[in-house]
mmCIF file of C-alpha atoms and ligand atoms in Angstrom:
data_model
loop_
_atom_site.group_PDB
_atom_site.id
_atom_site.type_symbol
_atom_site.label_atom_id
_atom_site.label_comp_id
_atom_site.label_asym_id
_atom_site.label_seq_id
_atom_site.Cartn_x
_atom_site.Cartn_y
_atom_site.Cartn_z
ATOM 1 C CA UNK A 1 132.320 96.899 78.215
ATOM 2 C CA UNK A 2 131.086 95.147 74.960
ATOM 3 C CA UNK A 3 129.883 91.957 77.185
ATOM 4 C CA UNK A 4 126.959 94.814 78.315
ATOM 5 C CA UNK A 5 125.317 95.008 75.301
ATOM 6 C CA UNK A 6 124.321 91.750 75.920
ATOM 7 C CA UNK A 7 122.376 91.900 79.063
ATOM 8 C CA UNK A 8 119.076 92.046 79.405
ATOM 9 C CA UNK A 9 118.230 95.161 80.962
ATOM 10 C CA UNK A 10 115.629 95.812 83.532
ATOM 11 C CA UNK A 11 114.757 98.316 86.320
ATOM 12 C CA UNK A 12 113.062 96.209 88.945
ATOM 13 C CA UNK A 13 110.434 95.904 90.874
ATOM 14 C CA UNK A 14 110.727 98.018 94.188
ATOM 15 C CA UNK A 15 109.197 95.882 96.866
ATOM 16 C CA UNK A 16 107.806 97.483 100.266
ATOM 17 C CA UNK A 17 110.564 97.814 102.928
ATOM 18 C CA UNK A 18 111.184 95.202 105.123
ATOM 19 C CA UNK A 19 112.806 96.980 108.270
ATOM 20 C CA UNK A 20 113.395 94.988 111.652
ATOM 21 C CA UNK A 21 113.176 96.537 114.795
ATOM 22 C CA UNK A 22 112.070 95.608 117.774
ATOM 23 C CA UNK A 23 109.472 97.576 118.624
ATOM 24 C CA UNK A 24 107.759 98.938 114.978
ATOM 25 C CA UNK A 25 104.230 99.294 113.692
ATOM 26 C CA UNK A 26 104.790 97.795 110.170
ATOM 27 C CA UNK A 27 102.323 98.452 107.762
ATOM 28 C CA UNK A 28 103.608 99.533 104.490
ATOM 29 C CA UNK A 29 103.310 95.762 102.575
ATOM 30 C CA UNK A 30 99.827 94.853 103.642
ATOM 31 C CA UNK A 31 100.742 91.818 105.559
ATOM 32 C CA UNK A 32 98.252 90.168 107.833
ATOM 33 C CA UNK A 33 99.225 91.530 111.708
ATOM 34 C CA UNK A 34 97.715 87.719 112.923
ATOM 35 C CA UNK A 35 99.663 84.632 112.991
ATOM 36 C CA UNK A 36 99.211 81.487 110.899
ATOM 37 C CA UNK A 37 96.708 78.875 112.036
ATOM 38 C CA UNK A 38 97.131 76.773 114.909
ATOM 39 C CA UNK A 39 97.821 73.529 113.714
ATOM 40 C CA UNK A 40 100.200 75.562 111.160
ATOM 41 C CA UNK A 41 102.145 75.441 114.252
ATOM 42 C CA UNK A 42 102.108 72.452 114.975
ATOM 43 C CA UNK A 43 102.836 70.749 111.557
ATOM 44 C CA UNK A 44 106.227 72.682 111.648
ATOM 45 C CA UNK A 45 107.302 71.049 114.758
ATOM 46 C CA UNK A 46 106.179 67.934 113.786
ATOM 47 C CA UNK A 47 107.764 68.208 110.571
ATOM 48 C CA UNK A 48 110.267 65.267 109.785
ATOM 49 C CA UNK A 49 113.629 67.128 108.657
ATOM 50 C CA UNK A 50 114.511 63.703 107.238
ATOM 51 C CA UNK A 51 113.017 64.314 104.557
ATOM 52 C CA UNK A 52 114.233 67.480 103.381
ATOM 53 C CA UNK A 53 117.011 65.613 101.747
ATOM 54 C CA UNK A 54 114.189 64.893 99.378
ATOM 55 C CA UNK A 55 112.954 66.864 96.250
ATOM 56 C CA UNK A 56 109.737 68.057 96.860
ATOM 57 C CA UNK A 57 106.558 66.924 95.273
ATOM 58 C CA UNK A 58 106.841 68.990 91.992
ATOM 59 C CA UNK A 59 102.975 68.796 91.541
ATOM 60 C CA UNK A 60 102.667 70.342 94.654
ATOM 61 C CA UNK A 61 99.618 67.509 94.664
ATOM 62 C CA UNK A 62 98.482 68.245 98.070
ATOM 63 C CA UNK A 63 97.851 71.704 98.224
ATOM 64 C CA UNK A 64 96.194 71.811 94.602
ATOM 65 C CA UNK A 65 94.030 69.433 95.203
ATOM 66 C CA UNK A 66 93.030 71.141 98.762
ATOM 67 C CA UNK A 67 92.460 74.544 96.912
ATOM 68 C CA UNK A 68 90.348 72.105 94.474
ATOM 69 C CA UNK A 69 88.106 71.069 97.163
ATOM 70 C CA UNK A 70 88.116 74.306 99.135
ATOM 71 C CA UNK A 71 86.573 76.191 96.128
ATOM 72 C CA UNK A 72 84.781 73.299 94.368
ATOM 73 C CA UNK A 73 87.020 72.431 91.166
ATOM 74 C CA UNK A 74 88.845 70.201 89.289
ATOM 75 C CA UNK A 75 92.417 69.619 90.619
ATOM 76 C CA UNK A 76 93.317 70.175 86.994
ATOM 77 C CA UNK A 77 92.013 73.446 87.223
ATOM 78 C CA UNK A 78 94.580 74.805 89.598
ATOM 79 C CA UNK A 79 97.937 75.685 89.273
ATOM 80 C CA UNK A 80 99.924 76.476 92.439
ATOM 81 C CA UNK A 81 103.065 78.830 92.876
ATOM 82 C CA UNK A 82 105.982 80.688 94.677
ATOM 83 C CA UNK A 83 103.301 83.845 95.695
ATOM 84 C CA UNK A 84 101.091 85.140 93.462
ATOM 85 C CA UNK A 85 104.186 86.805 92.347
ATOM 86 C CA UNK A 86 105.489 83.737 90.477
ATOM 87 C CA UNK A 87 102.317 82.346 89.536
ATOM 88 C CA UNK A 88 101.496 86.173 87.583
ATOM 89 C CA UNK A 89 105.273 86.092 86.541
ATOM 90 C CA UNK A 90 104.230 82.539 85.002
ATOM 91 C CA UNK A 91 100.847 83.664 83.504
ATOM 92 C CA UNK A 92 102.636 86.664 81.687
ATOM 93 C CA UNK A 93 105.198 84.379 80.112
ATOM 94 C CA UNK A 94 102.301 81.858 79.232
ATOM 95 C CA UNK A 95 99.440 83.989 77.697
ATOM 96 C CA UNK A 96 101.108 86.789 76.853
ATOM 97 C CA UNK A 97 102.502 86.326 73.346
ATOM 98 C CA UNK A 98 101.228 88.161 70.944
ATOM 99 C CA UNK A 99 102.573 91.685 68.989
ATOM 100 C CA UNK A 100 99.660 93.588 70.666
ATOM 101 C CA UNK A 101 99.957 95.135 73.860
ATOM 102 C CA UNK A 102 98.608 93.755 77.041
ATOM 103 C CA UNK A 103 95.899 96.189 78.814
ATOM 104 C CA UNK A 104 96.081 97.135 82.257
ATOM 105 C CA UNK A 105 95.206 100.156 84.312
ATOM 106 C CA UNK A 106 97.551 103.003 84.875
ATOM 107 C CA UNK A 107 97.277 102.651 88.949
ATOM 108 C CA UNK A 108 97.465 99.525 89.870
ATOM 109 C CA UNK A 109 100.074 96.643 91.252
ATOM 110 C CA UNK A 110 103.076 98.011 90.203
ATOM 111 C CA UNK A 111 104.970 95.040 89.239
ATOM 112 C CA UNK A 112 102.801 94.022 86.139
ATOM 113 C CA UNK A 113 104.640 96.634 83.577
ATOM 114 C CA UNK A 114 108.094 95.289 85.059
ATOM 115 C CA UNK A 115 106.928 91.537 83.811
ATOM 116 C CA UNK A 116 106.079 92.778 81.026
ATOM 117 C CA UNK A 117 109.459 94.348 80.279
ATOM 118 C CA UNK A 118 111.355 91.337 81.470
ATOM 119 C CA UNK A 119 109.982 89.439 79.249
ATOM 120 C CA UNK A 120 109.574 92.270 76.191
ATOM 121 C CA UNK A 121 105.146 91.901 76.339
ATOM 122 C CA UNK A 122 104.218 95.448 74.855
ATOM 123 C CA UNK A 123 101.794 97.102 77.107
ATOM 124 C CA UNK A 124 99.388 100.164 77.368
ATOM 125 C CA UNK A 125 98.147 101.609 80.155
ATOM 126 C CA UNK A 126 94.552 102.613 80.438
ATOM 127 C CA UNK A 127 94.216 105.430 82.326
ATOM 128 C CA UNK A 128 91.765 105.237 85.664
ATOM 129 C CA UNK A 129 88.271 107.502 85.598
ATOM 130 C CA UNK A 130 88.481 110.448 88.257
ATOM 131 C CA UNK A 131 86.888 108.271 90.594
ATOM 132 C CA UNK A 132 90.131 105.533 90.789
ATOM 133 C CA UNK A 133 87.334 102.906 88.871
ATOM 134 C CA UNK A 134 88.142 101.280 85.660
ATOM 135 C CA UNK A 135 86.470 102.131 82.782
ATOM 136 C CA UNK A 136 85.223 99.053 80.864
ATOM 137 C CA UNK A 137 85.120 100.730 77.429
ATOM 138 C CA UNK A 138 89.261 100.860 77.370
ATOM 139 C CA UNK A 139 89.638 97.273 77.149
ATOM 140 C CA UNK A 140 87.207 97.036 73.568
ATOM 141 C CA UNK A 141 90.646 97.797 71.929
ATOM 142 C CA UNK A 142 93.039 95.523 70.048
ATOM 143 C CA UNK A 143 94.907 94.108 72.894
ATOM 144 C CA UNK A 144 96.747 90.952 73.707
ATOM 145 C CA UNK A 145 95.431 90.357 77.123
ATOM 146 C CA UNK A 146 93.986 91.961 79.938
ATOM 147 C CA UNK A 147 95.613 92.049 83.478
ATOM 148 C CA UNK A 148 92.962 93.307 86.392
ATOM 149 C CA UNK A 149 93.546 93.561 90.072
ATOM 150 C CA UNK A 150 90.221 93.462 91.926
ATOM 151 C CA UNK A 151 90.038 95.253 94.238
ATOM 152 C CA UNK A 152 92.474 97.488 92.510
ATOM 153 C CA UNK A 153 96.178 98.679 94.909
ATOM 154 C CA UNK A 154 96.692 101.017 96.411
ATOM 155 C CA UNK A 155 93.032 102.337 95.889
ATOM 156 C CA UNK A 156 91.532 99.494 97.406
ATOM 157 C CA UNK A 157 88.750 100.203 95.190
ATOM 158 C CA UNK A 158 86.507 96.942 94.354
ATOM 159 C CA UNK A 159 84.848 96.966 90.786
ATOM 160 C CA UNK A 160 81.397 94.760 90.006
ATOM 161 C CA UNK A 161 81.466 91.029 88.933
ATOM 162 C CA UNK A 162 79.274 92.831 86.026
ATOM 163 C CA UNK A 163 82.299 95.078 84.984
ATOM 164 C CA UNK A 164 84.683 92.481 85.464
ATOM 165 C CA UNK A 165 82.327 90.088 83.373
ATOM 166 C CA UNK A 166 82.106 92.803 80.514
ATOM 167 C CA UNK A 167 85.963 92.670 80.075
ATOM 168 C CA UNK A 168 86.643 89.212 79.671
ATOM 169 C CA UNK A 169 83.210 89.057 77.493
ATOM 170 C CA UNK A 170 84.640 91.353 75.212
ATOM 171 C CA UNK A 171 87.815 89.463 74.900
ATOM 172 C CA UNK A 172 87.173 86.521 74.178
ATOM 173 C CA UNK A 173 90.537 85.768 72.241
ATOM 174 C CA UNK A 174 92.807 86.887 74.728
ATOM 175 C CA UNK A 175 93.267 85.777 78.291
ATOM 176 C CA UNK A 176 91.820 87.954 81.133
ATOM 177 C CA UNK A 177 94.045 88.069 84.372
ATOM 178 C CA UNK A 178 91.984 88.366 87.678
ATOM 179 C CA UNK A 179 94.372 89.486 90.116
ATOM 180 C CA UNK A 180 92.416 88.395 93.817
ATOM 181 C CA UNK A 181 95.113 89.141 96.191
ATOM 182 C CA UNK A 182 92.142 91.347 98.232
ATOM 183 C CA UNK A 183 89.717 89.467 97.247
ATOM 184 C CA UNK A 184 88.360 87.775 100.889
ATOM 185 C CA UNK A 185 88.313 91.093 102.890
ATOM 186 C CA UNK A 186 85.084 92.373 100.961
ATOM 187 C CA UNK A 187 85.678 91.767 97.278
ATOM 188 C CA UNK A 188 83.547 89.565 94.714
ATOM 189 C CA UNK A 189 85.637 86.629 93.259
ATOM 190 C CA UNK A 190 85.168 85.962 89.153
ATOM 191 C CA UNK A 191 85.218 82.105 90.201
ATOM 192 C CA UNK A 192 81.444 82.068 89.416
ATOM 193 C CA UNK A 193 82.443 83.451 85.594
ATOM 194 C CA UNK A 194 84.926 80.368 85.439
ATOM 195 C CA UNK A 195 82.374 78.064 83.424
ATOM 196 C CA UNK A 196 81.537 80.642 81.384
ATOM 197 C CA UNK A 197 84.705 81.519 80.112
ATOM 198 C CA UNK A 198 87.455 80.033 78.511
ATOM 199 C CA UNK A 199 89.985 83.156 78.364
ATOM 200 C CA UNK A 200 89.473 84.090 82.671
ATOM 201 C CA UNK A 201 92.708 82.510 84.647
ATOM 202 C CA UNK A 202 91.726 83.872 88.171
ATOM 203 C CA UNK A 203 95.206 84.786 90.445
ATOM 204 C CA UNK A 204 94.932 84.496 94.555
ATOM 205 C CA UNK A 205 97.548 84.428 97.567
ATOM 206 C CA UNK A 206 97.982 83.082 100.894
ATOM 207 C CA UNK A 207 99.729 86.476 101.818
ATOM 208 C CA UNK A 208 97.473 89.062 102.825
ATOM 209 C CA UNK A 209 94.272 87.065 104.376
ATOM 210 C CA UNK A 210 95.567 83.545 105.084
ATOM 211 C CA UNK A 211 98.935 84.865 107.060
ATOM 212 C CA UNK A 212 101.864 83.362 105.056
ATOM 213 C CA UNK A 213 103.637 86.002 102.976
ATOM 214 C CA UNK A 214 106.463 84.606 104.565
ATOM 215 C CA UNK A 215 105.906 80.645 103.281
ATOM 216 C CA UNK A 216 105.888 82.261 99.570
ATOM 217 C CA UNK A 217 102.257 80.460 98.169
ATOM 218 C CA UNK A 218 99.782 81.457 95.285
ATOM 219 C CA UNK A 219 97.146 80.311 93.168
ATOM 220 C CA UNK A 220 95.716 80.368 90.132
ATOM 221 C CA UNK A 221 92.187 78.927 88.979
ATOM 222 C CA UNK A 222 91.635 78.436 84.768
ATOM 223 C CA UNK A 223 89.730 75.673 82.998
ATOM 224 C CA UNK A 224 91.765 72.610 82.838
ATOM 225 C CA UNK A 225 93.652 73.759 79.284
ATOM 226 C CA UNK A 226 94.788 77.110 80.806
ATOM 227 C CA UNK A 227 96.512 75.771 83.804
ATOM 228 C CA UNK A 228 97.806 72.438 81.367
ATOM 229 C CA UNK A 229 99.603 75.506 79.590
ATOM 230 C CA UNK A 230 100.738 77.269 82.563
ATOM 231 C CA UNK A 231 102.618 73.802 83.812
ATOM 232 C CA UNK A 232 104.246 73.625 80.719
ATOM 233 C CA UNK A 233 105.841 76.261 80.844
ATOM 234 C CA UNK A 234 106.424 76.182 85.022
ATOM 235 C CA UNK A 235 108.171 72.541 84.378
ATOM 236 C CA UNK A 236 110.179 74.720 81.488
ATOM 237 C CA UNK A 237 111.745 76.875 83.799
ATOM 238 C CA UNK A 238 111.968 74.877 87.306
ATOM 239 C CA UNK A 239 110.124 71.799 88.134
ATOM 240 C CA UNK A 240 110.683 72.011 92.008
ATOM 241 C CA UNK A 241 108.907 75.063 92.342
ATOM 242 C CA UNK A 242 107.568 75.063 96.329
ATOM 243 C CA UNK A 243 109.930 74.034 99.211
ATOM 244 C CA UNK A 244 108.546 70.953 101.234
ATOM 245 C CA UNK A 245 107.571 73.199 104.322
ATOM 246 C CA UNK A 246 105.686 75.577 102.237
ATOM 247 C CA UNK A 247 103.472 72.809 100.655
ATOM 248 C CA UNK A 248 102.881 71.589 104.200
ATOM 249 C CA UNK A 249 102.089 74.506 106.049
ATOM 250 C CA UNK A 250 99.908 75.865 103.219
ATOM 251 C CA UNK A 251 97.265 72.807 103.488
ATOM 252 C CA UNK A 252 97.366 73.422 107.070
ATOM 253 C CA UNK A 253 95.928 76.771 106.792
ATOM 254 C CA UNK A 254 93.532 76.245 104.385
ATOM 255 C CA UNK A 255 92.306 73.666 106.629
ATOM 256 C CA UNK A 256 90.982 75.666 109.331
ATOM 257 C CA UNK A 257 88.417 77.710 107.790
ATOM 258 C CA UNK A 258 86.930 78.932 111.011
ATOM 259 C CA UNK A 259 89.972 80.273 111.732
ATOM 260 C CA UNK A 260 90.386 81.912 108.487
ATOM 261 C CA UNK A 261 87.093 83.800 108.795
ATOM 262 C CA UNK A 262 87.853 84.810 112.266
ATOM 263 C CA UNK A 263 91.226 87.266 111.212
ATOM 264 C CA UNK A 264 89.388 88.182 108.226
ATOM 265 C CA UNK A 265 86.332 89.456 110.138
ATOM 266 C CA UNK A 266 88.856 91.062 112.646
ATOM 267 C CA UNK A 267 90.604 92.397 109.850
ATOM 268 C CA UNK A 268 87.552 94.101 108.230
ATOM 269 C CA UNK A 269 86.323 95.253 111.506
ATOM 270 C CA UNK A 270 89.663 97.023 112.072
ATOM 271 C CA UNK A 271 89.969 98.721 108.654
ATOM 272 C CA UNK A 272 86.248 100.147 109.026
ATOM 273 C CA UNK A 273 87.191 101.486 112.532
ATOM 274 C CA UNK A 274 90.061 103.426 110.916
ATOM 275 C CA UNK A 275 88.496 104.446 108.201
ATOM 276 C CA UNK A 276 85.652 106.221 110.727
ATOM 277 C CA UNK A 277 89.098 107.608 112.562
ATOM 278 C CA UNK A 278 90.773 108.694 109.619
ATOM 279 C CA UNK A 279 87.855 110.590 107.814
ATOM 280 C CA UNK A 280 87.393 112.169 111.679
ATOM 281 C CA UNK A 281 90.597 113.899 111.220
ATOM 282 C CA UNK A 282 89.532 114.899 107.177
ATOM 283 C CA UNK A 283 91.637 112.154 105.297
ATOM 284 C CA UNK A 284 89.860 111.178 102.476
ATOM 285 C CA UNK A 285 90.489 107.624 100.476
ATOM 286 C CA UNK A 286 88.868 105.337 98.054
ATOM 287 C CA UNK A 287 85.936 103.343 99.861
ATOM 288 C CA UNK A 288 88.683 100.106 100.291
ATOM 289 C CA UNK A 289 87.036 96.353 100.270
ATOM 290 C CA UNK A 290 91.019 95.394 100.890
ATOM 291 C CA UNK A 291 93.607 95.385 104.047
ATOM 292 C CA UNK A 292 94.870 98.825 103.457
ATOM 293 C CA UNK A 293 93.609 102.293 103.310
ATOM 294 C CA UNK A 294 94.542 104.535 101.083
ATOM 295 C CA UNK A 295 94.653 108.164 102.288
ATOM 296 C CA UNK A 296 95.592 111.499 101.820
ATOM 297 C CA UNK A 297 94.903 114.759 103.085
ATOM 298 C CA UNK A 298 93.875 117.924 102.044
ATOM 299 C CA UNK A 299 96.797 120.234 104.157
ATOM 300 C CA UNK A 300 99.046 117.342 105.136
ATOM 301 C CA UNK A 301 101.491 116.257 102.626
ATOM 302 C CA UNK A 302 101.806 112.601 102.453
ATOM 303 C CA UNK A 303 105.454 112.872 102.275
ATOM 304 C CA UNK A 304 106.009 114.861 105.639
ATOM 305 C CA UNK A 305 103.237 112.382 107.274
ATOM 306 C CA UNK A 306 105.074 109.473 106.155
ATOM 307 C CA UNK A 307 108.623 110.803 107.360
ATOM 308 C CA UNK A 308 106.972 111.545 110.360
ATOM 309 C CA UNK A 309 105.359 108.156 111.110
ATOM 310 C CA UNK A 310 109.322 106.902 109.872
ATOM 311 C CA UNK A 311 110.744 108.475 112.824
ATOM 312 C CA UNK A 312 108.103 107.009 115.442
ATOM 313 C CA UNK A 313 109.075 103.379 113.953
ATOM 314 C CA UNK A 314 105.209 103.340 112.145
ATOM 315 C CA UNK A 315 106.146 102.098 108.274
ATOM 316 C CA UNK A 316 103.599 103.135 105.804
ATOM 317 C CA UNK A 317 103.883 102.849 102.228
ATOM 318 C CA UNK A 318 104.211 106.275 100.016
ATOM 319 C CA UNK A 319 104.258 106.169 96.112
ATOM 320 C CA UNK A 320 106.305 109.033 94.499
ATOM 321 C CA UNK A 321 104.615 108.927 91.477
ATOM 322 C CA UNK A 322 101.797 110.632 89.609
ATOM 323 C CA UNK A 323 98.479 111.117 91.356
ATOM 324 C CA UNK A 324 99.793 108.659 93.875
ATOM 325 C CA UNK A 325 102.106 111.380 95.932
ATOM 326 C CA UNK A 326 100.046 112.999 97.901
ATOM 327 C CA UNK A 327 98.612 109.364 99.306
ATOM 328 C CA UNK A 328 99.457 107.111 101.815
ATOM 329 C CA UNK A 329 98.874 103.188 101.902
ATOM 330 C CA UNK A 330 98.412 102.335 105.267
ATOM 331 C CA UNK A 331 97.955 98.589 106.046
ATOM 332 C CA UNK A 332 95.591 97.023 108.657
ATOM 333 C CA UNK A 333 97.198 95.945 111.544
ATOM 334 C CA UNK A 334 95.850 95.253 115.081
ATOM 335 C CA UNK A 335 93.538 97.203 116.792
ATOM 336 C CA UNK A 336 96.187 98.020 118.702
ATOM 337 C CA UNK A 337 98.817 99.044 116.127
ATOM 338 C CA UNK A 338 95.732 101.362 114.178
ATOM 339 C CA UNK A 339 94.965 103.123 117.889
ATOM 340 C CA UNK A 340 98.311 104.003 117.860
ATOM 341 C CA UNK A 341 98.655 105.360 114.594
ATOM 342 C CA UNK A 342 95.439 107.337 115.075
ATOM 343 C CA UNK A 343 96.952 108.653 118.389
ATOM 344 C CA UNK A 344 100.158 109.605 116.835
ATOM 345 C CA UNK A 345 98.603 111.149 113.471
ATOM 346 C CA UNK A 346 95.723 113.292 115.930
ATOM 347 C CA UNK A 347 98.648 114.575 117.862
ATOM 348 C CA UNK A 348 101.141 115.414 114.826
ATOM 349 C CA UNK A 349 98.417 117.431 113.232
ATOM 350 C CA UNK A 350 97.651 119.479 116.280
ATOM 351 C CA UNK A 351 101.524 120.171 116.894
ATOM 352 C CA UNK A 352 101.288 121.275 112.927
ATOM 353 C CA UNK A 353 99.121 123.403 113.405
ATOM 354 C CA UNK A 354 100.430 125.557 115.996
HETATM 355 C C1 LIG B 22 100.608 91.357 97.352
HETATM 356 C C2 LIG B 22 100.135 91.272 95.930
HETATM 357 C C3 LIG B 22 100.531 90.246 95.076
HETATM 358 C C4 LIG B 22 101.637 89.285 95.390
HETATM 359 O O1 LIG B 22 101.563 88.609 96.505
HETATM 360 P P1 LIG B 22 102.441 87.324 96.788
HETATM 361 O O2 LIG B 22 103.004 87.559 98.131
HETATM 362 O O3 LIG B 22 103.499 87.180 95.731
HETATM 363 O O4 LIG B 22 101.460 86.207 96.727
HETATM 364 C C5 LIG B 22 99.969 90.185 93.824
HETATM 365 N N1 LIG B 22 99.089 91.089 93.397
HETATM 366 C C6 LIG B 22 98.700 92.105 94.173
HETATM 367 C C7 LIG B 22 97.717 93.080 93.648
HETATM 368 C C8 LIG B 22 99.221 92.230 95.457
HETATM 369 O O5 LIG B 22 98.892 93.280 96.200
#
């Protein structure tokens, strides 16, 4: 068909399975295992449905200028999106225009290199030490923008404010992605760097710490010229970006900080109890400052272990791909949910070895 030609061709992103059964352990898209805030709850029933006949506010005021406050900026240096997802999506069609290619490393979210074919951004991959860190010296090269996730997925390795500040320093024509999605469950945010630099646009999500993958809402802090760019081109594409609910609910959340820190805190308490559970049993993984743990094991393939966990309704995440096959990213879920995994993963190996 000569109409094919035509199309602009592109092998998606693969996003984590989404199964639904009753009774499953799901942990294979790092999703928080608590619910949403309180009076998250209670906004939704209170919410008028009146007014859904309504466009909603395409400046998505409140919520911007609640992230202001939260973190101490400028309204007009926040841009808020559809998930981080859209707001990176956004970011890659903004600042990322030049002939050179756009640096990012090897191993890391998966779904920056299919951006950057959707919307034909050359790229090179720079290729992670031994250790799964970064290696600052790889982004001195002739680039046309940087793209870091920190901590890094699916190692859930975190890298220093002084490496992260090295790589934007040495860029200074080019704009430096911060990707935070992990950032609150041990990581170091670049927000400090943010009056230093021009180039940094910092990315963050409500969908891993603050409990709303499901509402769809991400962030992104800049100085006040970046994010005046990254409208433009948002009100290019779609001015009535977040749903009504979503801009709601989302300044709910971010309202109860107590509550925030309290599933965080549980959260990080749970991973580091696994961690001690899993190394028990002689998985090793990346020392993770995220909400996932990412392990493998020197006699168990990943691939059987994750088949095996299939069958008992436990959903994992495995990567067939280079260096990332014999892994598993297992998500933090309730204590609960991580005893049984333990249980079942102590008991598989003992039947294996038989
Ligand atoms: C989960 C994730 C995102 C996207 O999250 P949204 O749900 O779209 O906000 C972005 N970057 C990384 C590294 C992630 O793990």
């Amino acid at each position: 068909m000569k109409w094919e030609d035509n199309v602009r061709k592109v092998i998606p992103y693969v996003p984590g399975e989404q199964p639904n059964k009753e009774k499953m352990i799901k942990l294979n898209t790092n999703e928080c295992p608590y619910p949403p805030a309180p009076a998250v709850e209670k906004a939704l029933r209170e919410m008028d449905m009146s007014e859904f006949r309504l466009y909603p506010d395409p400046n998505i005021t409140g919520l911007t200028e609640g992230l202001a406050d939260y973190y101490g900026l400028k309204k007009e240096q926040v841009f808020v999106g559809v998930g981080s997802d859209d707001v990176l999506a956004m970011a890659f069609l903004t600042f990322f225009n030049s002939d050179k290619p756009i640096l990012f490393p090897d191993i890391t979210y998966s779904f920056y290199d299919v951006w950057a074919d959707v919307f034909k951004i050359p790229y090179k991959l720079c290729k992670l030490q031994e250790d799964w860190h970064i290696n600052p010296k790889d982004y001195k090269q002739e680039n046309g923008g940087v793209v870091i996730a920190n901590p890094n997925a699916p190692t859930g390795l975190l890298e220093s404010l002084e490496t992260i500040e090295e790589i934007i320093k040495a860029n200074p024509d080019v704009i430096v992605i911060v990707d935070e999605a992990y950032v609150d469950f041990g990581g170091v945010s670049a927000l400090p760097l943010l009056d230093k630099y021009e180039n940094l646009l910092i990315v963050q999500t409500f969908s891993k710490s603050r409990a709303m993958a499901g509402m769809r809402i991400g962030y992104a802090f800049g100085n006040e010229k970046l994010i005046k760019y990254l409208n433009d081109v948002k009100f290019s594409i779609n001015s009535y970006t977040m749903n009504k609910p979503s801009q709601v609910l989302g300044l709910e959340m971010l309202k109860d900080k107590a509550y925030f820190e309290e599933i965080v805190g549980k959260i990080v308490k749970t991973r580091e109890w696994t961690k001690k559970e899993l190394a028990a049993l002689g998985f090793t993984f990346p020392d993770s400052k995220t909400n996932f743990i990412f392990a493998s094991h020197e006699s168990v393939p990943a691939k059987e272990l994750f088949e095996a966990l299939q069958k008992e309704n436990i959903f994992v995440r495995y990567f067939n791909k280079e260096r990332l096959s014999n892994s598993l990213r297992i998500s933090i879920g309730t204590d609960e949910e991580m005893q049984t995994l333990v249980e079942f993963v102590k008991s598989y190996m003992e039947a294996r070895r038989k």
